[in-house]
Short mmCIF file of C-alpha atoms in Angstrom, two decimals:
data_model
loop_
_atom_site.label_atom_id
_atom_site.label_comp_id
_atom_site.label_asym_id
_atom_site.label_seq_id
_atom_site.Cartn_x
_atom_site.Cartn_y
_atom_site.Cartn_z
CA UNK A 3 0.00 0.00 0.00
CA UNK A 4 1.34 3.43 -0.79
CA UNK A 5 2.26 5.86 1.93
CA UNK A 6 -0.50 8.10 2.80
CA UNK A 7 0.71 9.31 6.23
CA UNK A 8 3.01 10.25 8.37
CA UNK A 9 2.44 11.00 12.30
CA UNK A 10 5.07 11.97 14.34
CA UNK A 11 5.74 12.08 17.97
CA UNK A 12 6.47 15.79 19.74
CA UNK A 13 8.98 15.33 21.94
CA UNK A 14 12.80 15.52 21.05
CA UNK A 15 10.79 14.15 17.36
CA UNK A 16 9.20 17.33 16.18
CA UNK A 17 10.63 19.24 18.90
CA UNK A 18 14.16 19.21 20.67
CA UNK A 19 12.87 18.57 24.62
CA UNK A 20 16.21 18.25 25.73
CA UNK A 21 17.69 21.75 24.44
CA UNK A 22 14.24 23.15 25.70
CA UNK A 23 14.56 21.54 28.82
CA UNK A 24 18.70 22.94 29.51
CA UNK A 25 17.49 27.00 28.08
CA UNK A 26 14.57 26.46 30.81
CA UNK A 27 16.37 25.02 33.99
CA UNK A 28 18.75 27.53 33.56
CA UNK A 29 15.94 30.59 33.99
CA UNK A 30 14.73 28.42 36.61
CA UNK A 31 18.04 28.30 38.33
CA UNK A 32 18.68 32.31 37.73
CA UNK A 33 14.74 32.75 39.16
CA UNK A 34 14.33 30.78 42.23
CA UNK A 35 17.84 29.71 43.84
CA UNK A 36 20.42 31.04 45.77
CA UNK A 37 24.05 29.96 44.78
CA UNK A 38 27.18 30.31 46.54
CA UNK A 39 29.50 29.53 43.78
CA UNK A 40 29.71 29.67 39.66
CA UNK A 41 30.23 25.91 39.65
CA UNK A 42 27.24 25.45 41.28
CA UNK A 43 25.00 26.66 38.72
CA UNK A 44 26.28 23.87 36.25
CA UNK A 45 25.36 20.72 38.90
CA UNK A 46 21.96 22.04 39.53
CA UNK A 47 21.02 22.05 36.21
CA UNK A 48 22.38 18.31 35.88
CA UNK A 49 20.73 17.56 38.64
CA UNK A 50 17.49 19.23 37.39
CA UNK A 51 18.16 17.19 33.71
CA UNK A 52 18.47 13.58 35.83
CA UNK A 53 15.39 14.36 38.16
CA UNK A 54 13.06 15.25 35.02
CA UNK A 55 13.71 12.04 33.60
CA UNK A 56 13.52 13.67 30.19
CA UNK A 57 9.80 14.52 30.94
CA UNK A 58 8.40 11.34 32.70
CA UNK A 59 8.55 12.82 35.59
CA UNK A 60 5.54 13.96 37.63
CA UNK A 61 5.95 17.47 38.14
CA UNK A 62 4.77 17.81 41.17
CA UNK A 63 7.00 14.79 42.39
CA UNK A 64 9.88 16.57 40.82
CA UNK A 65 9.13 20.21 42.08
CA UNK A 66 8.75 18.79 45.40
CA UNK A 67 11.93 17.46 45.19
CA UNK A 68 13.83 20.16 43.88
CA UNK A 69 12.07 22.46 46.72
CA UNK A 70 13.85 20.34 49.27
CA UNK A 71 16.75 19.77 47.67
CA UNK A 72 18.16 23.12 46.14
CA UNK A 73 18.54 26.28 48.51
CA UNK A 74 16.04 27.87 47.45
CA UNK A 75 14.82 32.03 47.78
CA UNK A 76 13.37 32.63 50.85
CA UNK A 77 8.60 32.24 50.04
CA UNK A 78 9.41 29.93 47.38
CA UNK A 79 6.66 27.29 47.17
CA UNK A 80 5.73 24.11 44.80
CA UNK A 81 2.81 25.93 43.38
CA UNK A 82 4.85 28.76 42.62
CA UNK A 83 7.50 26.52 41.07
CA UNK A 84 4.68 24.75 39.12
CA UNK A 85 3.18 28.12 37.80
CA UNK A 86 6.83 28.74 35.96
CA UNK A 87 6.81 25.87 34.32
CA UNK A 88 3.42 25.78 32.97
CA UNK A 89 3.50 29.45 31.69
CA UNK A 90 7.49 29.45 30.82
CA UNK A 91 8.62 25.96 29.39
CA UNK A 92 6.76 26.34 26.19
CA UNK A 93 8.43 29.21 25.90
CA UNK A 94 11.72 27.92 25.53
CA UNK A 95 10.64 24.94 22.67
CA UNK A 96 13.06 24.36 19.94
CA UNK A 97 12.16 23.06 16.70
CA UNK A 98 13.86 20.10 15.81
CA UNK A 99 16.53 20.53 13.08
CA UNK A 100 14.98 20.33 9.45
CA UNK A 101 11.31 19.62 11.09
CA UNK A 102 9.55 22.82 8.97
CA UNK A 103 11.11 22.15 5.73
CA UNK A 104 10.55 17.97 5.84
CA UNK A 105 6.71 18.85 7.04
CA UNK A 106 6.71 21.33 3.84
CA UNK A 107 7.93 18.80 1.73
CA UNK A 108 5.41 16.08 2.89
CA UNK A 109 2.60 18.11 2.61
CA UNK A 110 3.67 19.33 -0.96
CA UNK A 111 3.03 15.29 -1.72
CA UNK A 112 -0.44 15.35 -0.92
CA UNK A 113 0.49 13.22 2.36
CA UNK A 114 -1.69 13.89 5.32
CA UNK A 115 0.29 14.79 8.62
CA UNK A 116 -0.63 14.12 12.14
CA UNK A 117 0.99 14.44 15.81
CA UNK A 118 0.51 12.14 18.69
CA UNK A 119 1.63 13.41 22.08
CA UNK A 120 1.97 12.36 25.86
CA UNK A 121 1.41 14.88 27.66
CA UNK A 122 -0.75 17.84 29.20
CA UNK A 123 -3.16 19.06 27.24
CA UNK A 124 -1.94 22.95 28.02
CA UNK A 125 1.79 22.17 27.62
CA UNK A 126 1.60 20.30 24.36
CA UNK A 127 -0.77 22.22 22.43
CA UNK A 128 1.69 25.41 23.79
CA UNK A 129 4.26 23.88 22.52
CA UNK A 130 3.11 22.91 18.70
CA UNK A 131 1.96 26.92 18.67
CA UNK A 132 5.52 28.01 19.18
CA UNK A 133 6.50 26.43 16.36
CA UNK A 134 4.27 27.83 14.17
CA UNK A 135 4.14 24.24 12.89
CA UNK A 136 -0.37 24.00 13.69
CA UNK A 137 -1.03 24.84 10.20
CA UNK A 138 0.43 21.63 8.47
CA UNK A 139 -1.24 19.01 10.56
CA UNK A 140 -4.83 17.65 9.70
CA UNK A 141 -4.63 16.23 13.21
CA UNK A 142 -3.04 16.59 16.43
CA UNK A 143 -3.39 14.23 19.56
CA UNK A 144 -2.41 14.93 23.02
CA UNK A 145 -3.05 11.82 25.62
CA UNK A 146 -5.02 13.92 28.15
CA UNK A 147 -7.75 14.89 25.97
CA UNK A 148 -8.32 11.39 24.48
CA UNK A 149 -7.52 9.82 27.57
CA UNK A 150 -5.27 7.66 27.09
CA UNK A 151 -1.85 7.46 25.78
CA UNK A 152 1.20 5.90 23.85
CA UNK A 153 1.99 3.01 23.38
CA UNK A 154 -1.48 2.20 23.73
CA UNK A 155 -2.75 0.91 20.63
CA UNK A 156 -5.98 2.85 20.79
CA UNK A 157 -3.99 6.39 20.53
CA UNK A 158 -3.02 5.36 17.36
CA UNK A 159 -6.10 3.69 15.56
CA UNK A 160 -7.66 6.69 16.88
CA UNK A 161 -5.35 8.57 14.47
CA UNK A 162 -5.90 6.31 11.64
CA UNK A 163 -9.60 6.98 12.11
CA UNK A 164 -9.46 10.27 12.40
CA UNK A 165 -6.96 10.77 9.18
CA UNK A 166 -8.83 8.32 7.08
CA UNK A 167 -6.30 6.12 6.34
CA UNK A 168 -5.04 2.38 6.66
CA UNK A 169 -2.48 1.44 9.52
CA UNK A 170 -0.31 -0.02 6.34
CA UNK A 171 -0.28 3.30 4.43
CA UNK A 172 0.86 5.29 7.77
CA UNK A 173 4.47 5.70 9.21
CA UNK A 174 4.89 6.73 12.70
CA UNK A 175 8.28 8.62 13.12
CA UNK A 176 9.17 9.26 16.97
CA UNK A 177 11.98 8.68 19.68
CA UNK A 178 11.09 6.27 22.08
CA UNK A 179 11.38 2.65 21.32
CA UNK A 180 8.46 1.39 23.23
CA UNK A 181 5.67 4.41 23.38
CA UNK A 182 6.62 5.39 19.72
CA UNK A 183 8.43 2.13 17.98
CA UNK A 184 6.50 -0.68 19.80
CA UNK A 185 3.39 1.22 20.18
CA UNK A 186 3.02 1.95 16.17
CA UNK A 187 4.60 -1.21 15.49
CA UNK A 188 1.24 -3.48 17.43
CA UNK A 189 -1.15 -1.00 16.21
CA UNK A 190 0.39 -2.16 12.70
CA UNK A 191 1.90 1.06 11.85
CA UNK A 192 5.38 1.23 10.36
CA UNK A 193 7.64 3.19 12.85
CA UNK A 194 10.83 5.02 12.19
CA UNK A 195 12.94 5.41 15.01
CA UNK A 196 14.80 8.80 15.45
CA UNK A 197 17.96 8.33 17.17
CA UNK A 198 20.24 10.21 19.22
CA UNK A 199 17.39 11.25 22.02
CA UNK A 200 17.08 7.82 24.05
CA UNK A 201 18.87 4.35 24.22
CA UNK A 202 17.13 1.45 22.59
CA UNK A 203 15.28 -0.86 24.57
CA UNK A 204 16.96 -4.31 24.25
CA UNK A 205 13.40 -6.22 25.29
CA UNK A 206 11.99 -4.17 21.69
CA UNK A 207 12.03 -5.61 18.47
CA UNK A 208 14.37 -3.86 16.28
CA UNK A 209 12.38 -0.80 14.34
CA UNK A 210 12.32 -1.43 10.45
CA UNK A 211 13.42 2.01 9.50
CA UNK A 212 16.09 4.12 11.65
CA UNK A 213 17.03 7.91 10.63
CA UNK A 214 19.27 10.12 12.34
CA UNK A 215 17.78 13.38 10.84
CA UNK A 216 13.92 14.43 10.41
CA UNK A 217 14.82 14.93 6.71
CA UNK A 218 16.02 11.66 6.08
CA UNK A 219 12.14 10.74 6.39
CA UNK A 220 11.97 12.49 2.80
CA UNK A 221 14.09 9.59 1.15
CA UNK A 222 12.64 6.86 3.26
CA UNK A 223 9.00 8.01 1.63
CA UNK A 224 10.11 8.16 -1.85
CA UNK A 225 11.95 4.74 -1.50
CA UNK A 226 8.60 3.05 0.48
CA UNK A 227 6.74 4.86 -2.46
CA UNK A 228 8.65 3.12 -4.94
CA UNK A 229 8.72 0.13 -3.49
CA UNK A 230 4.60 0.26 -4.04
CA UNK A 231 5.07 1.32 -7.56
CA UNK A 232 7.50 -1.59 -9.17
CA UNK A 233 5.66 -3.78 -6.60
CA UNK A 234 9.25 -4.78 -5.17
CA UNK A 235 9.44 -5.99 -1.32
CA UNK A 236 10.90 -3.88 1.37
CA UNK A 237 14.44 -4.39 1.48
#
């Protein structure tokens, strides 16, 4: 079946989480602790990186734990910490190298894009505006509003449905190898890992398509697409 669709993941996919994530802890550091030493700037934002577990964190869990943790200003409360982050992360998103030009592309091809997201409903949707990316997606799901969430097969078929198109005409392009990779990969989706953002999961089956740069999804298409055409096998 030819390739109708391509949905990608947000986070460190469409969107580089971890530079977002340094630009913000360091504002966070500037705004709300007291440091005794240049060095100590540096480990607090490691610290900050470990504890967020690149975004699987609760945030209350981990704002609790930073309050305790870091010397903080004197008034400085978890609600107060979990204001900032809500009205200043989003704020610091950085598109993903080559993400506008290989969604450009796409969409010049007639293929329909979509985004499925863990995550807040607030944050995410704060997050795709920006980009300024909102305009070439004919869908967007974040796992709070649909209630439930990667790799949950459901999340996906729900983005099939929505699109109008078959799970075999659809890649999935995203990060993680079991939300992303294994998810799309059961709900009979063909996933395309992007590397470089998380280690691969040894208990996962091996992804069928790996790409280093969003662009490289550009030649994977046209290859898949050819691959239809002369009505040759994957290789």
């Amino acid at each position: 079946m030819d390739i109708q669709a391509v949905i990608f993941d947000l986070d460190n996919t469409l969107v580089n989480r971890q530079a977002a994530f340094k630009a913000y802890s360091e504002q966070f550091i500037d705004r709300f602790t007291v440091k005794t030493h240049p060095s100590e700037r540096t480990e607090l934002i490691e610290y900050m990186r470990v504890a967020d577990r690149d975004g699987y964190r609760n945030k209350r869990e981990l704002y609790q734990e930073l309050l305790e943790k870091f010397n903080m200003k004197s008034g400085v409360t978890v609600d107060q910490l979990l204001n900032y982050w809500f009205e200043q992360f989003f704020r610091c998103t950085v598109l993903m190298d080559g993400a506008e030009h290989t969604l450009q592309r796409l969409k010049a091809k007639g293929i329909k894009l979509g985004v499925i997201t863990n995550g807040s409903i607030r944050a995410q949707h704060r997050k795709i505006d920006q980009t300024g990316l909102r305009s070439y997606f004919d869908d967007i799901i974040v796992s709070d509003e649909v209630g439930c969430k990667k790799p949950d097969q459901a999340i996906f078929k729900l983005a099939l449905e929505r699109l109008g198109v078959e799970a075999q005409a659809c890649l999935f392009v995203g990060d993680h190898p079991v939300n992303d990779i294994q998810g799309a990969s059961k709900a009979g989706l063909t996933p395309v890992w992007l590397q470089g953002f998380r280690q691969w999961e040894p208990s996962v089956e091996a992804a069928p398509h790996t790409i280093s740069r969003l662009e490289e999804c550009l030649q994977l298409v046209e290859q898949l697409m050819e691959q239809h055409r002369s009505g040759a096998k994957p290789s």
